[in-house]
């Protein structure tokens, strides 16, 4: 036993000691959001019906391709679809009927039960950026991501009160062989956080490894009967599911684990250049994937996902924070509610290469619609930079601050008698101020959201302190956060079981880097 | 006649020449917004009734002070209020009954009829920042504003397609005596723009000058029968109207010109520290002012205004873009709709000293709610920096870009058969791309909002071009915009009449600088 392990084991003196250690870390954590404000909607029922009718036409007449997967085609044939080659023509109404078997709301369990999240209904769960091969910070600039960066982002997510989820590929640890990095990634989520996390989807065998590792953490029985992994299954838009994604989806749906079925669309390239056309296509794609999951295992939890942005029609580059994707987001959320399934979209998206005003305008113009639309599962809620090519340390803590604000906004207006404050208004009266009154004294600590990044001081004080911009303050904040980080308690037996599993798996195959 | 005037007069060859000159300038201008998306609301009818009942209690029991204005007190006595000293106790229901005389929607005329705006109902009008004594740009930093800056911001507003209004005090020209600067400000709005503008409220005599100058531009009869000035009347919260504001309000309401009746609230100091308490107080204040305008002249156009932010309970500094003011904004818009009057709030507010990510997050978190809440008249829509102490050149063009996005967002989803794009989806089919298809070719020019500030290029290209951030690009953009500026045509007789009026007024009194 290593000294480190011994220390951990010695430190484990029952639930009191665990609580003490957890208290020692003093992390503040908000529960997942249960919204108390209405949804913002942009389409009428009639408009939604038009989109739905068009999606059914796409499913039936044009069809969806399920590529290089005979199982999938056989399942569709059996369900009554008209399969021609790899093209599956799904009769009107069939996909919707299958999706009705999926739960409208489900719980994803975390290894710390206090961190478990509800996905669907009036709940919103924030998860970190997913997928970037690069990282950026103010000190070292842009570089390929490593497993150390990966662990750092897991730690930052753990330390962020309004981050409800540890996410998945918070960055690609390209220093680890491509066929083994999923093992280290899942280990990092378990060891450095106690929030719920995502499995690997880059190969069916890696999905199977993810489920196996989850069983080491949660126990086999528990995983067989509960959702402990949420997994991102991207369509190959337009209207294609490829073998890798179908393979991973079959593993997860078969194991009763959740799949986020996500058309990945840059409108104008992967979908029509119009909003209504994009909506019909992405609905058809999402429906085909969610229905297929139900063919694999009726009742498997699924999430209607969409990543939809537009492109610059001048350069072909993806653009973010512009009005058309916002309208797609609002309307797609309405379509998901009518289907009765949870919805994933949005986040803190931007095309900027640096954490400047562009990054912030675009991110805010994505994140606020995400909350107001009633998105249930929010990937990319913090850290996304450069169109998703970079995980940014400074952006992560800036976005985290915004997530805290969204959490407050979601709770609406407290109309209790105390908050109506008529007595305070009587007490103060015309021409006076409220700073010292009893009501203010009683509420000032919790009254207003306190930003971790914003500087609201006078220009004179700001200049005296070095005229720092938000990026510089964010740089200091993420470093301080990592310095203060303490790992949550983990049963050493679980840690050892994971280590053994990973060692065996790594030994079983040669490294692959592509 | 000066050479400049002679040139202008020679250039005036009837309406064709005017049109040619206007076309020569080639300014793109969007009409004021007529929204096609639903309002976002946060309070239930029951919640709104609670706030309304509390506002009536404030009006009746606590009362509102109308200071140093015997006329005002007499009008209130006559209307049936209980006046004790300067404290006016307004019986339940009286204010609401008076406000019912105000128009729910009105037109503010511009000297170019194409630029006239509708205020109220489903219309939204964007106007520039109002009030800052300082300006900032990237080259010269922060400094006191001058009349040259003022003219520059009028020109930038004129050149901004989604800026529907020329505004009022786009910055304070502190190089002009305080008792004369209103003359130069109004002249600048008339000469350098043809969009609608605001009058002076800093003294009743200056309000009268504003009306007199408007009559030189629009004709006496026209001004007597139409709204050509919208004017900002701030309450001295809590629950006080001062003599200056009442004096200006009497001039404008008496002349049938519009008053934006705006409680100016930093919650926690000028109102209770809670949202529900702040809402009740600002509703009472706004109702008392709007009702008073109806006592001055029944039917006078009024706008329910509110500027509501919160303060840092640690430093006392105002904060922006945080969730509590957003909730106030959404709820106050609902209250205004129930009163049946137009609503003013929001803008692109921020506390940052520089155009960094803080400025952008905060501005976007104010502007998007402004649009979604259905605000009718939006002051501070572009250029606001440093809690309103600075008009920023770079921020102006950054915000202007966001206004263009809001204009698109407000139009919702086009559900025409052409935009449903089913034929395009059939043509392209699974696995292909839409870049070259006929539908994309037909729509690509207008399909997506094209940002004037965002850089969406690859990081390699961005670096090759100097790794500029949004502020640097904005710096180039406002300079290019001013370089391209051409004044709209103005009848030289009007210009001369304004010059004469200003010269006579300036001669009539000594300079005052406080």
PDB file of N, CA and C in Angstrom, chain A residues 38 40-41 54 61 238-240 269 273-274 277 281 311 313-314 317 319 324 353 356-358 360-361 365 368 399 402 419-420 426 430-432 434 444 447-450 455-457 470 473, chain B residues 38 40-41 54 61 238-240 269 273-274 277 281 311 313-314 317 319 324 353 356-358 360-361 365 368 399 402 419-420 426 430-432 434 444 447-450 455-457 470 473:
ATOM      1  N   UNK A  38     -41.710  30.997 -15.316  1.00  0.00           N
ATOM      2  CA  UNK A  38     -42.266  30.344 -16.510  1.00  0.00           C
ATOM      3  C   UNK A  38     -41.204  30.188 -17.605  1.00  0.00           C
ATOM      4  N   UNK A  40     -39.801  30.730 -21.378  1.00  0.00           N
ATOM      5  CA  UNK A  40     -39.942  31.657 -22.511  1.00  0.00           C
ATOM      6  C   UNK A  40     -40.160  30.825 -23.771  1.00  0.00           C
ATOM      7  N   UNK A  41     -41.193  31.149 -24.521  1.00  0.00           N
ATOM      8  CA  UNK A  41     -41.487  30.387 -25.727  1.00  0.00           C
ATOM      9  C   UNK A  41     -41.610  31.341 -26.919  1.00  0.00           C
ATOM     10  N   UNK A  54     -43.536  18.272 -40.468  1.00  0.00           N
ATOM     11  CA  UNK A  54     -42.395  18.192 -41.387  1.00  0.00           C
ATOM     12  C   UNK A  54     -41.379  17.149 -40.914  1.00  0.00           C
ATOM     13  N   UNK A  61     -40.540   9.830 -45.400  1.00  0.00           N
ATOM     14  CA  UNK A  61     -40.301   9.923 -46.840  1.00  0.00           C
ATOM     15  C   UNK A  61     -38.808   9.918 -47.172  1.00  0.00           C
ATOM     16  N   UNK A 238     -26.411  15.846 -41.868  1.00  0.00           N
ATOM     17  CA  UNK A 238     -27.840  15.564 -41.822  1.00  0.00           C
ATOM     18  C   UNK A 238     -28.178  14.071 -41.893  1.00  0.00           C
ATOM     19  N   UNK A 239     -29.007  13.655 -40.960  1.00  0.00           N
ATOM     20  CA  UNK A 239     -29.788  12.424 -41.067  1.00  0.00           C
ATOM     21  C   UNK A 239     -28.964  11.151 -41.165  1.00  0.00           C
ATOM     22  N   UNK A 240     -27.847  11.125 -40.420  1.00  0.00           N
ATOM     23  CA  UNK A 240     -27.009   9.919 -40.384  1.00  0.00           C
ATOM     24  C   UNK A 240     -26.630   9.596 -38.941  1.00  0.00           C
ATOM     25  N   UNK A 269     -24.849  24.477 -43.275  1.00  0.00           N
ATOM     26  CA  UNK A 269     -23.958  23.417 -43.763  1.00  0.00           C
ATOM     27  C   UNK A 269     -24.588  22.047 -43.508  1.00  0.00           C
ATOM     28  N   UNK A 273     -30.543  26.564 -44.238  1.00  0.00           N
ATOM     29  CA  UNK A 273     -30.073  27.863 -43.801  1.00  0.00           C
ATOM     30  C   UNK A 273     -31.183  28.630 -43.056  1.00  0.00           C
ATOM     31  N   UNK A 274     -32.361  28.050 -42.961  1.00  0.00           N
ATOM     32  CA  UNK A 274     -33.489  28.696 -42.286  1.00  0.00           C
ATOM     33  C   UNK A 274     -33.795  27.997 -40.960  1.00  0.00           C
ATOM     34  N   UNK A 277     -36.537  25.148 -41.210  1.00  0.00           N
ATOM     35  CA  UNK A 277     -35.980  23.944 -41.828  1.00  0.00           C
ATOM     36  C   UNK A 277     -35.057  23.208 -40.876  1.00  0.00           C
ATOM     37  N   UNK A 281     -35.514  19.272 -39.290  1.00  0.00           N
ATOM     38  CA  UNK A 281     -34.479  18.243 -39.445  1.00  0.00           C
ATOM     39  C   UNK A 281     -33.963  17.755 -38.098  1.00  0.00           C
ATOM     40  N   UNK A 311     -23.419  29.285 -39.348  1.00  0.00           N
ATOM     41  CA  UNK A 311     -22.071  29.546 -39.854  1.00  0.00           C
ATOM     42  C   UNK A 311     -22.046  30.925 -40.497  1.00  0.00           C
ATOM     43  N   UNK A 313     -21.754  32.920 -43.511  1.00  0.00           N
ATOM     44  CA  UNK A 313     -21.953  32.568 -44.910  1.00  0.00           C
ATOM     45  C   UNK A 313     -20.841  33.170 -45.770  1.00  0.00           C
ATOM     46  N   UNK A 314     -19.990  33.980 -45.160  1.00  0.00           N
ATOM     47  CA  UNK A 314     -18.838  34.523 -45.886  1.00  0.00           C
ATOM     48  C   UNK A 314     -17.654  33.547 -45.787  1.00  0.00           C
ATOM     49  N   UNK A 317     -17.122  29.745 -41.199  1.00  0.00           N
ATOM     50  CA  UNK A 317     -16.789  29.510 -39.791  1.00  0.00           C
ATOM     51  C   UNK A 317     -18.060  29.474 -38.946  1.00  0.00           C
ATOM     52  N   UNK A 319     -20.549  30.356 -35.981  1.00  0.00           N
ATOM     53  CA  UNK A 319     -20.772  31.584 -35.202  1.00  0.00           C
ATOM     54  C   UNK A 319     -21.650  31.250 -34.004  1.00  0.00           C
ATOM     55  N   UNK A 324     -30.293  33.692 -34.567  1.00  0.00           N
ATOM     56  CA  UNK A 324     -30.955  32.533 -35.177  1.00  0.00           C
ATOM     57  C   UNK A 324     -30.797  31.274 -34.314  1.00  0.00           C
ATOM     58  N   UNK A 353     -11.481  33.841 -29.617  1.00  0.00           N
ATOM     59  CA  UNK A 353     -10.249  33.127 -29.307  1.00  0.00           C
ATOM     60  C   UNK A 353      -9.712  33.504 -27.937  1.00  0.00           C
ATOM     61  N   UNK A 356     -12.480  37.966 -24.187  1.00  0.00           N
ATOM     62  CA  UNK A 356     -12.764  39.390 -24.352  1.00  0.00           C
ATOM     63  C   UNK A 356     -14.263  39.645 -24.343  1.00  0.00           C
ATOM     64  N   UNK A 357     -14.648  40.849 -24.751  1.00  0.00           N
ATOM     65  CA  UNK A 357     -16.073  41.197 -24.761  1.00  0.00           C
ATOM     66  C   UNK A 357     -16.851  40.305 -25.716  1.00  0.00           C
ATOM     67  N   UNK A 358     -16.243  39.922 -26.847  1.00  0.00           N
ATOM     68  CA  UNK A 358     -16.951  39.017 -27.763  1.00  0.00           C
ATOM     69  C   UNK A 358     -17.320  37.717 -27.065  1.00  0.00           C
ATOM     70  N   UNK A 360     -17.798  37.153 -23.990  1.00  0.00           N
ATOM     71  CA  UNK A 360     -18.812  37.342 -22.954  1.00  0.00           C
ATOM     72  C   UNK A 360     -20.184  37.648 -23.547  1.00  0.00           C
ATOM     73  N   UNK A 361     -20.244  38.540 -24.547  1.00  0.00           N
ATOM     74  CA  UNK A 361     -21.534  38.812 -25.186  1.00  0.00           C
ATOM     75  C   UNK A 361     -22.134  37.509 -25.715  1.00  0.00           C
ATOM     76  N   UNK A 365     -25.428  35.618 -24.351  1.00  0.00           N
ATOM     77  CA  UNK A 365     -26.556  35.513 -25.285  1.00  0.00           C
ATOM     78  C   UNK A 365     -26.915  34.059 -25.573  1.00  0.00           C
ATOM     79  N   UNK A 368     -28.332  32.802 -21.087  1.00  0.00           N
ATOM     80  CA  UNK A 368     -29.625  33.275 -20.578  1.00  0.00           C
ATOM     81  C   UNK A 368     -30.790  32.616 -21.332  1.00  0.00           C
ATOM     82  N   UNK A 399     -17.598  32.072 -16.489  1.00  0.00           N
ATOM     83  CA  UNK A 399     -18.898  31.443 -16.753  1.00  0.00           C
ATOM     84  C   UNK A 399     -19.523  30.919 -15.463  1.00  0.00           C
ATOM     85  N   UNK A 402     -21.507  33.446 -13.872  1.00  0.00           N
ATOM     86  CA  UNK A 402     -22.793  33.624 -14.555  1.00  0.00           C
ATOM     87  C   UNK A 402     -23.777  32.515 -14.173  1.00  0.00           C
ATOM     88  N   UNK A 419     -40.656  39.773   2.503  1.00  0.00           N
ATOM     89  CA  UNK A 419     -39.984  40.352   1.333  1.00  0.00           C
ATOM     90  C   UNK A 419     -40.807  41.471   0.689  1.00  0.00           C
ATOM     91  N   UNK A 420     -42.092  41.533   0.979  1.00  0.00           N
ATOM     92  CA  UNK A 420     -42.892  42.659   0.473  1.00  0.00           C
ATOM     93  C   UNK A 420     -42.439  43.970   1.107  1.00  0.00           C
ATOM     94  N   UNK A 426     -42.609  51.928   5.202  1.00  0.00           N
ATOM     95  CA  UNK A 426     -43.230  52.827   6.196  1.00  0.00           C
ATOM     96  C   UNK A 426     -42.166  53.467   7.083  1.00  0.00           C
ATOM     97  N   UNK A 430     -40.486  58.927   2.678  1.00  0.00           N
ATOM     98  CA  UNK A 430     -39.965  59.731   1.564  1.00  0.00           C
ATOM     99  C   UNK A 430     -38.657  60.443   1.925  1.00  0.00           C
ATOM    100  N   UNK A 431     -37.692  60.407   0.984  1.00  0.00           N
ATOM    101  CA  UNK A 431     -36.490  61.220   1.084  1.00  0.00           C
ATOM    102  C   UNK A 431     -35.380  60.644   1.939  1.00  0.00           C
ATOM    103  N   UNK A 432     -35.607  59.510   2.568  1.00  0.00           N
ATOM    104  CA  UNK A 432     -34.557  58.916   3.399  1.00  0.00           C
ATOM    105  C   UNK A 432     -33.931  57.729   2.667  1.00  0.00           C
ATOM    106  N   UNK A 434     -32.440  53.482   2.855  1.00  0.00           N
ATOM    107  CA  UNK A 434     -32.711  52.178   3.470  1.00  0.00           C
ATOM    108  C   UNK A 434     -31.464  51.501   4.033  1.00  0.00           C
ATOM    109  N   UNK A 444     -29.334  41.911   4.222  1.00  0.00           N
ATOM    110  CA  UNK A 444     -28.311  42.360   3.279  1.00  0.00           C
ATOM    111  C   UNK A 444     -27.325  41.281   2.869  1.00  0.00           C
ATOM    112  N   UNK A 447     -29.196  39.324   0.149  1.00  0.00           N
ATOM    113  CA  UNK A 447     -30.138  40.049  -0.710  1.00  0.00           C
ATOM    114  C   UNK A 447     -29.762  39.974  -2.177  1.00  0.00           C
ATOM    115  N   UNK A 448     -28.504  40.255  -2.478  1.00  0.00           N
ATOM    116  CA  UNK A 448     -28.122  40.388  -3.885  1.00  0.00           C
ATOM    117  C   UNK A 448     -27.017  39.404  -4.225  1.00  0.00           C
ATOM    118  N   UNK A 449     -27.082  38.871  -5.427  1.00  0.00           N
ATOM    119  CA  UNK A 449     -26.012  37.996  -5.907  1.00  0.00           C
ATOM    120  C   UNK A 449     -24.702  38.762  -5.869  1.00  0.00           C
ATOM    121  N   UNK A 450     -23.675  38.131  -5.340  1.00  0.00           N
ATOM    122  CA  UNK A 450     -22.371  38.772  -5.253  1.00  0.00           C
ATOM    123  C   UNK A 450     -21.415  38.110  -6.251  1.00  0.00           C
ATOM    124  N   UNK A 455     -15.838  43.827 -10.956  1.00  0.00           N
ATOM    125  CA  UNK A 455     -15.291  44.918 -10.152  1.00  0.00           C
ATOM    126  C   UNK A 455     -16.276  46.071 -10.256  1.00  0.00           C
ATOM    127  N   UNK A 456     -16.849  46.446  -9.107  1.00  0.00           N
ATOM    128  CA  UNK A 456     -17.831  47.533  -9.083  1.00  0.00           C
ATOM    129  C   UNK A 456     -17.314  48.761  -8.357  1.00  0.00           C
ATOM    130  N   UNK A 457     -16.028  48.783  -8.087  1.00  0.00           N
ATOM    131  CA  UNK A 457     -15.457  49.928  -7.386  1.00  0.00           C
ATOM    132  C   UNK A 457     -15.370  51.155  -8.291  1.00  0.00           C
ATOM    133  N   UNK A 470     -11.369  41.809 -16.495  1.00  0.00           N
ATOM    134  CA  UNK A 470     -12.014  40.603 -15.962  1.00  0.00           C
ATOM    135  C   UNK A 470     -11.133  39.372 -16.148  1.00  0.00           C
ATOM    136  N   UNK A 473      -8.557  39.209 -13.368  1.00  0.00           N
ATOM    137  CA  UNK A 473      -9.169  38.798 -12.090  1.00  0.00           C
ATOM    138  C   UNK A 473      -9.532  37.310 -12.129  1.00  0.00           C
TER     139      UNK A 473
ATOM    140  N   UNK B  38     -43.579  36.237 -28.051  1.00  0.00           N
ATOM    141  CA  UNK B  38     -44.311  36.532 -26.808  1.00  0.00           C
ATOM    142  C   UNK B  38     -43.408  37.217 -25.779  1.00  0.00           C
ATOM    143  N   UNK B  40     -41.678  37.530 -22.125  1.00  0.00           N
ATOM    144  CA  UNK B  40     -41.260  36.684 -21.003  1.00  0.00           C
ATOM    145  C   UNK B  40     -41.791  37.308 -19.718  1.00  0.00           C
ATOM    146  N   UNK B  41     -42.453  36.527 -18.902  1.00  0.00           N
ATOM    147  CA  UNK B  41     -43.025  37.059 -17.659  1.00  0.00           C
ATOM    148  C   UNK B  41     -42.562  36.202 -16.478  1.00  0.00           C
ATOM    149  N   UNK B  54     -49.938  46.732  -2.619  1.00  0.00           N
ATOM    150  CA  UNK B  54     -48.939  47.400  -1.775  1.00  0.00           C
ATOM    151  C   UNK B  54     -48.620  48.801  -2.296  1.00  0.00           C
ATOM    152  N   UNK B  61     -51.335  55.630   2.262  1.00  0.00           N
ATOM    153  CA  UNK B  61     -50.982  55.690   3.676  1.00  0.00           C
ATOM    154  C   UNK B  61     -49.677  56.459   3.920  1.00  0.00           C
ATOM    155  N   UNK B 238     -36.350  57.488  -2.286  1.00  0.00           N
ATOM    156  CA  UNK B 238     -37.735  57.021  -2.237  1.00  0.00           C
ATOM    157  C   UNK B 238     -38.775  58.139  -2.114  1.00  0.00           C
ATOM    158  N   UNK B 239     -39.745  58.070  -2.974  1.00  0.00           N
ATOM    159  CA  UNK B 239     -41.040  58.744  -2.790  1.00  0.00           C
ATOM    160  C   UNK B 239     -40.968  60.263  -2.736  1.00  0.00           C
ATOM    161  N   UNK B 240     -40.062  60.836  -3.556  1.00  0.00           N
ATOM    162  CA  UNK B 240     -39.965  62.296  -3.623  1.00  0.00           C
ATOM    163  C   UNK B 240     -39.889  62.738  -5.080  1.00  0.00           C
ATOM    164  N   UNK B 269     -30.550  50.881  -1.146  1.00  0.00           N
ATOM    165  CA  UNK B 269     -30.288  52.256  -0.695  1.00  0.00           C
ATOM    166  C   UNK B 269     -31.541  53.112  -0.879  1.00  0.00           C
ATOM    167  N   UNK B 273     -34.340  46.216   0.164  1.00  0.00           N
ATOM    168  CA  UNK B 273     -33.304  45.322  -0.329  1.00  0.00           C
ATOM    169  C   UNK B 273     -33.915  44.085  -1.004  1.00  0.00           C
ATOM    170  N   UNK B 274     -35.238  44.001  -1.014  1.00  0.00           N
ATOM    171  CA  UNK B 274     -35.917  42.855  -1.634  1.00  0.00           C
ATOM    172  C   UNK B 274     -36.622  43.280  -2.922  1.00  0.00           C
ATOM    173  N   UNK B 277     -40.393  44.351  -2.449  1.00  0.00           N
ATOM    174  CA  UNK B 277     -40.489  45.685  -1.853  1.00  0.00           C
ATOM    175  C   UNK B 277     -40.121  46.765  -2.850  1.00  0.00           C
ATOM    176  N   UNK B 281     -42.606  49.901  -4.335  1.00  0.00           N
ATOM    177  CA  UNK B 281     -42.235  51.312  -4.232  1.00  0.00           C
ATOM    178  C   UNK B 281     -42.115  51.973  -5.598  1.00  0.00           C
ATOM    179  N   UNK B 311     -27.141  47.374  -5.230  1.00  0.00           N
ATOM    180  CA  UNK B 311     -25.816  47.826  -4.815  1.00  0.00           C
ATOM    181  C   UNK B 311     -25.064  46.665  -4.202  1.00  0.00           C
ATOM    182  N   UNK B 313     -23.617  45.147  -1.251  1.00  0.00           N
ATOM    183  CA  UNK B 313     -23.877  45.371   0.170  1.00  0.00           C
ATOM    184  C   UNK B 313     -22.556  45.429   0.944  1.00  0.00           C
ATOM    185  N   UNK B 314     -21.446  45.151   0.269  1.00  0.00           N
ATOM    186  CA  UNK B 314     -20.138  45.280   0.902  1.00  0.00           C
ATOM    187  C   UNK B 314     -19.600  46.706   0.745  1.00  0.00           C
ATOM    188  N   UNK B 317     -21.359  50.184  -3.798  1.00  0.00           N
ATOM    189  CA  UNK B 317     -21.284  50.530  -5.219  1.00  0.00           C
ATOM    190  C   UNK B 317     -22.453  49.908  -5.980  1.00  0.00           C
ATOM    191  N   UNK B 319     -24.352  47.837  -8.809  1.00  0.00           N
ATOM    192  CA  UNK B 319     -23.975  46.654  -9.586  1.00  0.00           C
ATOM    193  C   UNK B 319     -24.966  46.472 -10.722  1.00  0.00           C
ATOM    194  N   UNK B 324     -31.140  40.017  -9.635  1.00  0.00           N
ATOM    195  CA  UNK B 324     -32.250  40.704  -8.972  1.00  0.00           C
ATOM    196  C   UNK B 324     -32.808  41.849  -9.816  1.00  0.00           C
ATOM    197  N   UNK B 353     -15.184  49.277 -15.806  1.00  0.00           N
ATOM    198  CA  UNK B 353     -14.497  50.518 -16.181  1.00  0.00           C
ATOM    199  C   UNK B 353     -13.949  50.429 -17.597  1.00  0.00           C
ATOM    200  N   UNK B 356     -14.323  45.133 -21.246  1.00  0.00           N
ATOM    201  CA  UNK B 356     -13.839  43.765 -21.088  1.00  0.00           C
ATOM    202  C   UNK B 356     -15.007  42.789 -20.997  1.00  0.00           C
ATOM    203  N   UNK B 357     -14.688  41.561 -20.599  1.00  0.00           N
ATOM    204  CA  UNK B 357     -15.739  40.550 -20.497  1.00  0.00           C
ATOM    205  C   UNK B 357     -16.796  40.941 -19.473  1.00  0.00           C
ATOM    206  N   UNK B 358     -16.393  41.600 -18.375  1.00  0.00           N
ATOM    207  CA  UNK B 358     -17.396  42.034 -17.394  1.00  0.00           C
ATOM    208  C   UNK B 358     -18.426  42.956 -18.047  1.00  0.00           C
ATOM    209  N   UNK B 360     -19.320  43.159 -21.074  1.00  0.00           N
ATOM    210  CA  UNK B 360     -20.163  42.462 -22.045  1.00  0.00           C
ATOM    211  C   UNK B 360     -21.152  41.518 -21.380  1.00  0.00           C
ATOM    212  N   UNK B 361     -20.687  40.730 -20.393  1.00  0.00           N
ATOM    213  CA  UNK B 361     -21.626  39.854 -19.669  1.00  0.00           C
ATOM    214  C   UNK B 361     -22.758  40.695 -19.074  1.00  0.00           C
ATOM    215  N   UNK B 365     -26.648  40.635 -20.183  1.00  0.00           N
ATOM    216  CA  UNK B 365     -27.614  40.170 -19.176  1.00  0.00           C
ATOM    217  C   UNK B 365     -28.633  41.256 -18.839  1.00  0.00           C
ATOM    218  N   UNK B 368     -30.776  41.541 -23.193  1.00  0.00           N
ATOM    219  CA  UNK B 368     -31.679  40.470 -23.629  1.00  0.00           C
ATOM    220  C   UNK B 368     -32.971  40.467 -22.797  1.00  0.00           C
ATOM    221  N   UNK B 399     -22.213  47.507 -28.479  1.00  0.00           N
ATOM    222  CA  UNK B 399     -23.625  47.390 -28.118  1.00  0.00           C
ATOM    223  C   UNK B 399     -24.514  47.500 -29.357  1.00  0.00           C
ATOM    224  N   UNK B 402     -25.035  44.302 -30.861  1.00  0.00           N
ATOM    225  CA  UNK B 402     -26.019  43.513 -30.097  1.00  0.00           C
ATOM    226  C   UNK B 402     -27.452  43.965 -30.396  1.00  0.00           C
ATOM    227  N   UNK B 419     -39.393  28.892 -46.059  1.00  0.00           N
ATOM    228  CA  UNK B 419     -38.453  28.746 -44.941  1.00  0.00           C
ATOM    229  C   UNK B 419     -38.556  27.377 -44.273  1.00  0.00           C
ATOM    230  N   UNK B 420     -39.647  26.666 -44.482  1.00  0.00           N
ATOM    231  CA  UNK B 420     -39.729  25.296 -43.948  1.00  0.00           C
ATOM    232  C   UNK B 420     -38.723  24.380 -44.642  1.00  0.00           C
ATOM    233  N   UNK B 426     -35.112  17.359 -48.853  1.00  0.00           N
ATOM    234  CA  UNK B 426     -35.248  16.254 -49.822  1.00  0.00           C
ATOM    235  C   UNK B 426     -34.072  16.239 -50.791  1.00  0.00           C
ATOM    236  N   UNK B 430     -29.568  12.446 -46.581  1.00  0.00           N
ATOM    237  CA  UNK B 430     -28.639  12.048 -45.519  1.00  0.00           C
ATOM    238  C   UNK B 430     -27.179  12.087 -45.974  1.00  0.00           C
ATOM    239  N   UNK B 431     -26.315  12.607 -45.100  1.00  0.00           N
ATOM    240  CA  UNK B 431     -24.875  12.509 -45.301  1.00  0.00           C
ATOM    241  C   UNK B 431     -24.260  13.559 -46.207  1.00  0.00           C
ATOM    242  N   UNK B 432     -25.068  14.403 -46.802  1.00  0.00           N
ATOM    243  CA  UNK B 432     -24.521  15.431 -47.691  1.00  0.00           C
ATOM    244  C   UNK B 432     -24.524  16.786 -46.989  1.00  0.00           C
ATOM    245  N   UNK B 434     -25.405  21.221 -47.181  1.00  0.00           N
ATOM    246  CA  UNK B 434     -26.341  22.192 -47.752  1.00  0.00           C
ATOM    247  C   UNK B 434     -25.647  23.387 -48.381  1.00  0.00           C
ATOM    248  N   UNK B 444     -28.669  32.741 -48.522  1.00  0.00           N
ATOM    249  CA  UNK B 444     -27.490  32.877 -47.663  1.00  0.00           C
ATOM    250  C   UNK B 444     -27.180  34.323 -47.308  1.00  0.00           C
ATOM    251  N   UNK B 447     -29.609  35.102 -44.441  1.00  0.00           N
ATOM    252  CA  UNK B 447     -29.997  34.017 -43.540  1.00  0.00           C
ATOM    253  C   UNK B 447     -29.615  34.296 -42.096  1.00  0.00           C
ATOM    254  N   UNK B 448     -28.384  34.708 -41.882  1.00  0.00           N
ATOM    255  CA  UNK B 448     -27.885  34.807 -40.510  1.00  0.00           C
ATOM    256  C   UNK B 448     -27.416  36.220 -40.220  1.00  0.00           C
ATOM    257  N   UNK B 449     -27.655  36.654 -39.013  1.00  0.00           N
ATOM    258  CA  UNK B 449     -27.143  37.957 -38.587  1.00  0.00           C
ATOM    259  C   UNK B 449     -25.632  37.954 -38.726  1.00  0.00           C
ATOM    260  N   UNK B 450     -25.111  39.019 -39.312  1.00  0.00           N
ATOM    261  CA  UNK B 450     -23.664  39.117 -39.506  1.00  0.00           C
ATOM    262  C   UNK B 450     -23.115  40.174 -38.565  1.00  0.00           C
ATOM    263  N   UNK B 455     -15.120  38.134 -34.328  1.00  0.00           N
ATOM    264  CA  UNK B 455     -14.149  37.451 -35.186  1.00  0.00           C
ATOM    265  C   UNK B 455     -14.407  35.961 -35.040  1.00  0.00           C
ATOM    266  N   UNK B 456     -14.785  35.324 -36.153  1.00  0.00           N
ATOM    267  CA  UNK B 456     -15.081  33.891 -36.120  1.00  0.00           C
ATOM    268  C   UNK B 456     -14.057  33.077 -36.892  1.00  0.00           C
ATOM    269  N   UNK B 457     -12.960  33.697 -37.244  1.00  0.00           N
ATOM    270  CA  UNK B 457     -11.936  32.991 -38.010  1.00  0.00           C
ATOM    271  C   UNK B 457     -11.190  31.990 -37.137  1.00  0.00           C
ATOM    272  N   UNK B 470     -11.937  42.243 -29.056  1.00  0.00           N
ATOM    273  CA  UNK B 470     -13.130  42.949 -29.521  1.00  0.00           C
ATOM    274  C   UNK B 470     -12.977  44.460 -29.368  1.00  0.00           C
ATOM    275  N   UNK B 473     -11.027  45.832 -32.304  1.00  0.00           N
ATOM    276  CA  UNK B 473     -11.829  45.859 -33.528  1.00  0.00           C
ATOM    277  C   UNK B 473     -12.885  46.954 -33.452  1.00  0.00           C
TER     278      UNK B 473
END
